[in-house]
Amino acid sequence: MKKFSLLMIALLMFVFVVGCSSGGAEPAAPAADAAAKNMEDLVVGYAQIGAESEWRTANTASIQETAKTLNVDLRFSDAQQKQENQIAAIRSYIAEGVDVIGFSPVVETGWETVLQEAKDAGIPVIMVDRRADVPRELYATYLGSDFVEEGRKAGNEMNTLLSDGGKIVELVGTVGSAPANDRYSGFRETVNSNIEIIDSQSGDFTRAKGKEVMEAFLKKYGNEITGLYAHNDDMAIGAIQAIEEFGLKPGVDIKIVSIDAVRGAFEAMIAGKLNVTVECNPLLGPQFYELALRAVNGESLPEWVPSEESVYYPDNAAELLPQRQY
Ligand code: AHR
């Protein structure tokens, strides 16, 4: 009997030690008595960046409309491109005790504290569209594009358009954001050395700022500019206006490569004013909720779930435009 009691004590101690030492990057498994959740049980907090581009509008619609279709209780906020607003929104979702938080970090740095707070509260966080530079254990997964690859593709397209070399300007996205950093470096990995990047400034991913910065480029360099690389279509569309007002032909005098593949870019290609758009897919709603449910039910998720993307040209833009969802 004494032997049996000692065995039981040893077994209990083993269970206690193993239980206390688990953690790290592994998500907490739901307690044995907690039933797995269904989609319609989910309460989701989503901290969106803002409404800076056509792309973002489509991304927001995908998150909101999919929630309605799936009967998910979605708490949504728009941070108006400000990191402090996103942090405040995440804190309010933690206080409300949502099941899972989704967010698209406006910039890459400065998220550790708030993500640690979510982890301490036992709420899994999914990064959507943009990635933050944080340790792996602070998020369940990242769902989004390969922005470096998009930049590489844009560089290759510029090489084809300016095969004899040229002088180009660059409209960079929001300073410190993952797509701006990665599209900047990816482009430089592939663009030929006979293509000189004579200037590079941020247009903050907006049409108005893209136009304003392009006007300044044209004032400074005029006819010297033979190409434009814009980190998104909205800035390219703003720049197209500036080029026309300056008296040059966008797409002809100045070759233009941009990123996103929104409907506005297809219209510009049909009009012969844009040469190439590299796709960045904003329709992430369905995949987001599927991952959210898996995270809430304690499943380990891959570090990154990449979205599939293509490249589009003027030749078949008119044929493809009616099928474009954004
Ligand atoms: O993070 C994705 C980028 O953000 C899109 O390319 C841009 O249009 C948006 O604002």
Short mmCIF file of C-alpha atoms and ligand atoms in Angstrom, two decimals:
data_model
loop_
_atom_site.label_atom_id
_atom_site.label_comp_id
_atom_site.label_asym_id
_atom_site.label_seq_id
_atom_site.Cartn_x
_atom_site.Cartn_y
_atom_site.Cartn_z
CA MET A 1 0.00 0.00 0.00
CA LYS A 2 2.89 2.32 0.98
CA LYS A 3 4.63 1.48 -2.31
CA PHE A 4 1.41 2.30 -4.23
CA SER A 5 1.03 5.73 -2.49
CA LEU A 6 4.65 6.67 -3.27
CA LEU A 7 4.06 5.76 -6.92
CA MET A 8 0.93 7.95 -7.03
CA ILE A 9 2.81 10.93 -5.51
CA ALA A 10 5.63 10.54 -8.07
CA LEU A 11 3.12 10.38 -10.90
CA LEU A 12 1.28 13.51 -9.68
CA MET A 13 4.57 15.41 -9.38
CA PHE A 14 5.51 14.42 -12.95
CA VAL A 15 2.16 15.64 -14.30
CA PHE A 16 2.55 18.94 -12.38
CA VAL A 17 6.12 19.60 -13.65
CA VAL A 18 5.25 18.80 -17.29
CA GLY A 19 2.13 20.97 -17.09
CA CYS A 20 4.06 23.97 -15.75
CA SER A 21 6.91 23.78 -18.24
CA SER A 22 4.84 23.75 -21.44
CA GLY A 23 4.38 27.13 -23.24
CA GLY A 24 6.69 29.05 -25.60
CA ALA A 25 5.50 29.30 -29.19
CA GLU A 26 2.94 26.52 -28.81
CA PRO A 27 -0.62 27.83 -28.49
CA ALA A 28 -2.45 26.85 -25.31
CA ALA A 29 -4.67 23.82 -26.00
CA PRO A 30 -8.28 24.31 -24.89
CA ALA A 31 -8.96 22.84 -21.43
CA ALA A 32 -10.11 19.23 -21.58
CA ASP A 33 -13.64 20.21 -20.52
CA ALA A 34 -13.89 23.17 -22.97
CA ALA A 35 -15.80 22.21 -26.12
CA ALA A 36 -14.22 23.22 -29.44
CA LYS A 37 -15.69 26.45 -30.80
CA ASN A 38 -17.59 26.79 -34.05
CA MET A 39 -17.37 29.70 -36.46
CA GLU A 40 -20.63 31.27 -35.21
CA ASP A 41 -19.30 31.25 -31.60
CA LEU A 42 -16.28 33.36 -32.54
CA VAL A 43 -15.83 36.89 -31.22
CA VAL A 44 -13.12 38.60 -33.27
CA GLY A 45 -11.42 41.97 -32.74
CA TYR A 46 -9.89 43.41 -35.91
CA ALA A 47 -7.58 46.46 -35.86
CA GLN A 48 -7.40 47.71 -39.45
CA ILE A 49 -4.81 50.28 -40.60
CA GLY A 50 -7.11 52.76 -42.33
CA ALA A 51 -8.59 53.43 -45.76
CA GLU A 52 -5.53 54.76 -47.56
CA SER A 53 -5.97 52.93 -50.87
CA GLU A 54 -8.35 51.03 -53.16
CA TRP A 55 -6.53 47.91 -51.98
CA ARG A 56 -7.32 48.62 -48.31
CA THR A 57 -10.99 49.27 -49.09
CA ALA A 58 -11.19 45.84 -50.75
CA ASN A 59 -9.35 44.23 -47.83
CA THR A 60 -11.75 45.77 -45.29
CA ALA A 61 -14.77 44.67 -47.34
CA SER A 62 -13.41 41.12 -47.46
CA ILE A 63 -12.92 41.02 -43.65
CA GLN A 64 -16.36 42.54 -42.92
CA GLU A 65 -18.42 40.70 -45.54
CA THR A 66 -16.91 37.31 -44.72
CA ALA A 67 -17.75 37.87 -41.03
CA LYS A 68 -21.39 38.49 -41.98
CA THR A 69 -21.52 35.39 -44.18
CA LEU A 70 -20.02 33.20 -41.46
CA ASN A 71 -22.07 34.75 -38.62
CA VAL A 72 -18.93 35.77 -36.76
CA ASP A 73 -19.24 38.52 -34.14
CA LEU A 74 -16.71 41.04 -35.54
CA ARG A 75 -15.53 44.12 -33.60
CA PHE A 76 -13.80 46.29 -36.22
CA SER A 77 -11.76 49.50 -35.92
CA ASP A 78 -10.05 51.82 -38.41
CA ALA A 79 -6.81 53.34 -37.05
CA GLN A 80 -6.50 56.05 -39.69
CA GLN A 81 -2.89 55.04 -40.43
CA LYS A 82 -1.79 55.67 -36.81
CA GLN A 83 0.04 53.04 -34.80
CA GLU A 84 -1.17 54.46 -31.48
CA ASN A 85 -4.79 54.00 -32.60
CA GLN A 86 -4.13 50.38 -33.54
CA ILE A 87 -2.49 49.72 -30.16
CA ALA A 88 -5.47 51.30 -28.37
CA ALA A 89 -7.88 49.14 -30.41
CA ILE A 90 -5.96 45.95 -29.57
CA ARG A 91 -6.01 46.90 -25.86
CA SER A 92 -9.77 47.45 -25.99
CA TYR A 93 -10.26 44.00 -27.59
CA ILE A 94 -8.15 42.46 -24.81
CA ALA A 95 -10.32 44.23 -22.21
CA GLU A 96 -13.49 42.99 -23.94
CA GLY A 97 -12.13 39.43 -23.84
CA VAL A 98 -12.55 38.61 -27.54
CA ASP A 99 -11.55 35.09 -28.66
CA VAL A 100 -8.98 36.17 -31.24
CA ILE A 101 -7.44 39.38 -32.56
CA GLY A 102 -6.53 40.16 -36.17
CA PHE A 103 -4.50 43.18 -37.20
CA SER A 104 -2.48 44.56 -40.05
CA PRO A 105 0.48 46.39 -38.49
CA VAL A 106 0.87 49.84 -40.06
CA VAL A 107 4.64 49.75 -39.41
CA GLU A 108 6.95 46.85 -38.55
CA THR A 109 8.30 47.88 -35.14
CA GLY A 110 6.88 48.79 -31.72
CA TRP A 111 4.39 45.96 -31.13
CA GLU A 112 6.01 43.75 -28.47
CA THR A 113 4.34 45.25 -25.41
CA VAL A 114 0.76 45.10 -26.67
CA LEU A 115 1.21 41.63 -28.20
CA GLN A 116 2.66 40.38 -24.92
CA GLU A 117 -0.48 41.75 -23.20
CA ALA A 118 -2.65 39.74 -25.62
CA LYS A 119 -0.57 36.62 -25.01
CA ASP A 120 -0.81 37.09 -21.22
CA ALA A 121 -4.60 37.33 -21.61
CA GLY A 122 -4.55 34.05 -23.60
CA ILE A 123 -5.86 35.70 -26.79
CA PRO A 124 -4.22 34.48 -30.03
CA VAL A 125 -3.18 37.20 -32.49
CA ILE A 126 -3.12 36.78 -36.27
CA MET A 127 -1.19 39.27 -38.40
CA VAL A 128 -3.01 39.88 -41.65
CA ASP A 129 -1.53 41.47 -44.81
CA ARG A 130 1.47 43.07 -43.05
CA ARG A 131 3.96 41.49 -40.69
CA ALA A 132 5.38 43.04 -37.51
CA ASP A 133 8.95 42.43 -36.40
CA VAL A 134 8.18 40.52 -33.18
CA PRO A 135 9.27 37.18 -31.65
CA ARG A 136 7.44 34.12 -33.00
CA GLU A 137 5.73 33.31 -29.71
CA LEU A 138 3.76 36.58 -29.81
CA TYR A 139 1.55 35.65 -32.78
CA ALA A 140 -0.36 32.60 -33.98
CA THR A 141 0.38 33.08 -37.69
CA TYR A 142 0.94 35.66 -40.42
CA LEU A 143 -1.42 35.60 -43.42
CA GLY A 144 -0.29 37.73 -46.34
CA SER A 145 1.85 38.45 -49.36
CA ASP A 146 5.51 38.02 -50.11
CA PHE A 147 6.30 41.72 -50.47
CA VAL A 148 9.97 41.11 -51.32
CA GLU A 149 8.91 38.88 -54.21
CA GLU A 150 6.50 41.58 -55.42
CA GLY A 151 9.44 44.03 -55.48
CA ARG A 152 11.58 41.48 -57.38
CA LYS A 153 8.81 41.00 -59.95
CA ALA A 154 8.51 44.79 -60.36
CA GLY A 155 12.30 45.02 -60.94
CA ASN A 156 12.14 42.34 -63.65
CA GLU A 157 9.27 44.16 -65.36
CA MET A 158 11.20 47.44 -65.32
CA ASN A 159 14.17 45.62 -66.93
CA THR A 160 11.92 44.52 -69.80
CA LEU A 161 10.40 47.97 -70.25
CA LEU A 162 13.75 49.80 -70.12
CA SER A 163 15.96 47.17 -71.74
CA ASP A 164 18.44 49.86 -72.92
CA GLY A 165 18.62 51.37 -69.43
CA GLY A 166 17.13 54.61 -68.09
CA LYS A 167 16.59 56.93 -65.15
CA ILE A 168 13.73 56.15 -62.85
CA VAL A 169 12.05 57.58 -59.77
CA GLU A 170 10.41 55.58 -56.99
CA LEU A 171 7.28 56.27 -54.96
CA VAL A 172 7.76 54.41 -51.69
CA GLY A 173 4.86 53.30 -49.44
CA THR A 174 4.34 54.29 -45.80
CA VAL A 175 7.73 54.76 -44.14
CA GLY A 176 8.59 51.84 -41.83
CA SER A 177 5.83 49.57 -43.17
CA ALA A 178 6.63 46.00 -44.23
CA PRO A 179 5.43 46.44 -47.85
CA ALA A 180 7.49 49.63 -48.27
CA ASN A 181 10.64 48.08 -46.78
CA ASP A 182 10.31 44.81 -48.71
CA ARG A 183 9.23 46.24 -52.06
CA TYR A 184 12.16 48.66 -51.83
CA SER A 185 14.71 45.88 -51.25
CA GLY A 186 13.12 43.27 -53.57
CA PHE A 187 13.19 45.72 -56.50
CA ARG A 188 16.88 46.41 -55.95
CA GLU A 189 17.64 42.68 -56.02
CA THR A 190 16.52 42.34 -59.63
CA VAL A 191 16.63 45.73 -61.37
CA ASN A 192 19.49 46.02 -63.88
CA SER A 193 22.49 48.23 -63.15
CA ASN A 194 21.88 50.31 -66.32
CA ILE A 195 18.63 51.54 -64.71
CA GLU A 196 19.50 54.34 -62.33
CA ILE A 197 17.13 55.14 -59.44
CA ILE A 198 17.63 58.90 -59.39
CA ASP A 199 15.18 59.64 -56.55
CA SER A 200 13.04 57.75 -54.04
CA GLN A 201 10.46 59.39 -51.75
CA SER A 202 7.43 58.25 -49.75
CA GLY A 203 3.94 58.85 -51.12
CA ASP A 204 2.39 57.12 -48.07
CA PHE A 205 0.41 54.68 -50.29
CA THR A 206 -2.13 57.43 -51.15
CA ARG A 207 -3.19 58.88 -54.50
CA ALA A 208 -2.92 62.51 -53.30
CA LYS A 209 0.61 62.08 -51.93
CA GLY A 210 1.68 60.10 -55.02
CA LYS A 211 0.63 63.02 -57.20
CA GLU A 212 2.31 65.59 -54.97
CA VAL A 213 5.66 63.74 -54.85
CA MET A 214 5.61 63.05 -58.61
CA GLU A 215 5.04 66.77 -59.26
CA ALA A 216 8.16 67.50 -57.20
CA PHE A 217 10.15 64.84 -59.11
CA LEU A 218 9.07 66.31 -62.45
CA LYS A 219 9.94 69.83 -61.33
CA LYS A 220 13.41 68.64 -60.34
CA TYR A 221 14.27 66.21 -63.16
CA GLY A 222 11.72 66.93 -65.97
CA ASN A 223 12.32 64.93 -69.17
CA GLU A 224 15.25 63.08 -67.64
CA ILE A 225 12.80 60.63 -66.01
CA THR A 226 12.13 57.57 -68.18
CA GLY A 227 10.54 55.28 -65.61
CA LEU A 228 8.48 55.22 -62.42
CA TYR A 229 8.28 52.44 -59.87
CA ALA A 230 5.33 52.96 -57.48
CA HIS A 231 4.88 50.70 -54.44
CA ASN A 232 1.12 50.72 -55.03
CA ASP A 233 -1.40 51.49 -57.77
CA ASP A 234 -2.97 54.43 -55.95
CA MET A 235 0.32 56.35 -55.90
CA ALA A 236 0.87 55.43 -59.58
CA ILE A 237 -2.59 56.75 -60.47
CA GLY A 238 -1.85 60.02 -58.65
CA ALA A 239 1.51 60.22 -60.46
CA ILE A 240 -0.15 59.60 -63.85
CA GLN A 241 -2.20 62.76 -63.30
CA ALA A 242 0.95 64.72 -62.41
CA ILE A 243 2.76 63.44 -65.54
CA GLU A 244 -0.14 64.43 -67.80
CA GLU A 245 -0.37 67.87 -66.22
CA PHE A 246 3.37 68.27 -66.83
CA GLY A 247 2.79 67.57 -70.53
CA LEU A 248 4.31 64.08 -70.80
CA LYS A 249 2.63 60.78 -71.71
CA PRO A 250 2.43 58.29 -68.82
CA GLY A 251 3.12 54.74 -70.00
CA VAL A 252 4.93 56.06 -73.09
CA ASP A 253 7.42 58.83 -72.15
CA ILE A 254 7.60 57.46 -68.62
CA LYS A 255 7.20 53.70 -68.24
CA ILE A 256 5.29 52.79 -65.09
CA VAL A 257 5.34 49.65 -62.95
CA SER A 258 3.21 49.48 -59.81
CA ILE A 259 1.83 46.97 -57.33
CA ASP A 260 -1.66 45.79 -56.20
CA ALA A 261 -3.62 45.10 -59.43
CA VAL A 262 -6.73 47.03 -58.33
CA ARG A 263 -9.45 47.88 -60.86
CA GLY A 264 -8.09 51.45 -61.21
CA ALA A 265 -4.81 49.97 -62.45
CA PHE A 266 -6.63 47.89 -65.07
CA GLU A 267 -8.45 51.03 -66.26
CA ALA A 268 -5.11 52.88 -66.49
CA MET A 269 -3.59 49.98 -68.47
CA ILE A 270 -6.57 49.96 -70.87
CA ALA A 271 -5.99 53.71 -71.39
CA GLY A 272 -2.30 52.96 -72.14
CA LYS A 273 -1.10 54.97 -69.13
CA LEU A 274 0.28 52.15 -66.96
CA ASN A 275 2.58 49.40 -68.23
CA VAL A 276 2.46 46.69 -65.57
CA THR A 277 0.79 45.96 -62.25
CA VAL A 278 2.05 43.24 -59.92
CA GLU A 279 -0.74 41.63 -57.91
CA CYS A 280 -1.08 41.88 -54.13
CA ASN A 281 -4.21 40.04 -53.02
CA PRO A 282 -6.44 41.84 -50.48
CA LEU A 283 -9.25 39.23 -50.35
CA LEU A 284 -8.01 37.65 -47.15
CA GLY A 285 -11.30 37.39 -45.20
CA PRO A 286 -12.11 33.68 -45.79
CA GLN A 287 -8.58 32.48 -44.94
CA PHE A 288 -8.41 34.77 -41.92
CA TYR A 289 -11.52 33.34 -40.22
CA GLU A 290 -10.49 29.79 -40.98
CA LEU A 291 -7.11 30.42 -39.30
CA ALA A 292 -8.77 32.31 -36.44
CA LEU A 293 -11.01 29.34 -35.63
CA ARG A 294 -8.09 26.93 -35.74
CA ALA A 295 -6.04 29.19 -33.44
CA VAL A 296 -8.91 29.53 -30.94
CA ASN A 297 -9.27 25.76 -30.88
CA GLY A 298 -5.63 25.42 -29.88
CA GLU A 299 -4.17 24.28 -33.19
CA SER A 300 -0.53 25.15 -33.98
CA LEU A 301 -0.42 27.23 -37.15
CA PRO A 302 2.43 27.75 -39.61
CA GLU A 303 4.48 30.91 -39.14
CA TRP A 304 3.33 32.23 -42.54
CA VAL A 305 0.41 31.46 -44.85
CA PRO A 306 1.34 33.17 -48.16
CA SER A 307 -1.27 34.43 -50.64
CA GLU A 308 -1.05 33.53 -54.35
CA GLU A 309 -0.40 36.40 -56.75
CA SER A 310 0.13 37.17 -60.43
CA VAL A 311 1.36 39.95 -62.79
CA TYR A 312 -0.90 41.81 -65.28
CA TYR A 313 -0.24 43.70 -68.54
CA PRO A 314 -2.24 46.05 -70.84
CA ASP A 315 -2.73 43.39 -73.59
CA ASN A 316 -5.52 41.55 -71.81
CA ALA A 317 -6.54 44.18 -69.23
CA ALA A 318 -9.91 44.88 -70.93
CA GLU A 319 -10.77 41.19 -71.00
CA LEU A 320 -9.83 40.70 -67.32
CA LEU A 321 -11.33 43.89 -65.84
CA PRO A 322 -14.93 42.57 -65.57
CA GLN A 323 -13.71 39.60 -63.50
CA ARG A 324 -11.66 41.68 -61.07
CA GLN A 325 -13.24 41.72 -57.62
CA TYR A 326 -11.31 44.78 -56.38
O1 AHR B 1 -0.06 46.23 -47.13
C1 AHR B 1 -0.53 46.21 -48.44
C2 AHR B 1 -0.41 47.57 -49.04
O2 AHR B 1 -1.11 48.50 -48.24
C3 AHR B 1 -1.00 47.73 -50.42
O3 AHR B 1 -0.12 47.44 -51.45
C4 AHR B 1 -1.30 49.18 -50.42
O4 AHR B 1 -2.07 49.61 -51.48
C5 AHR B 1 -1.93 49.29 -49.09
O5 AHR B 1 -2.27 50.49 -48.67
#
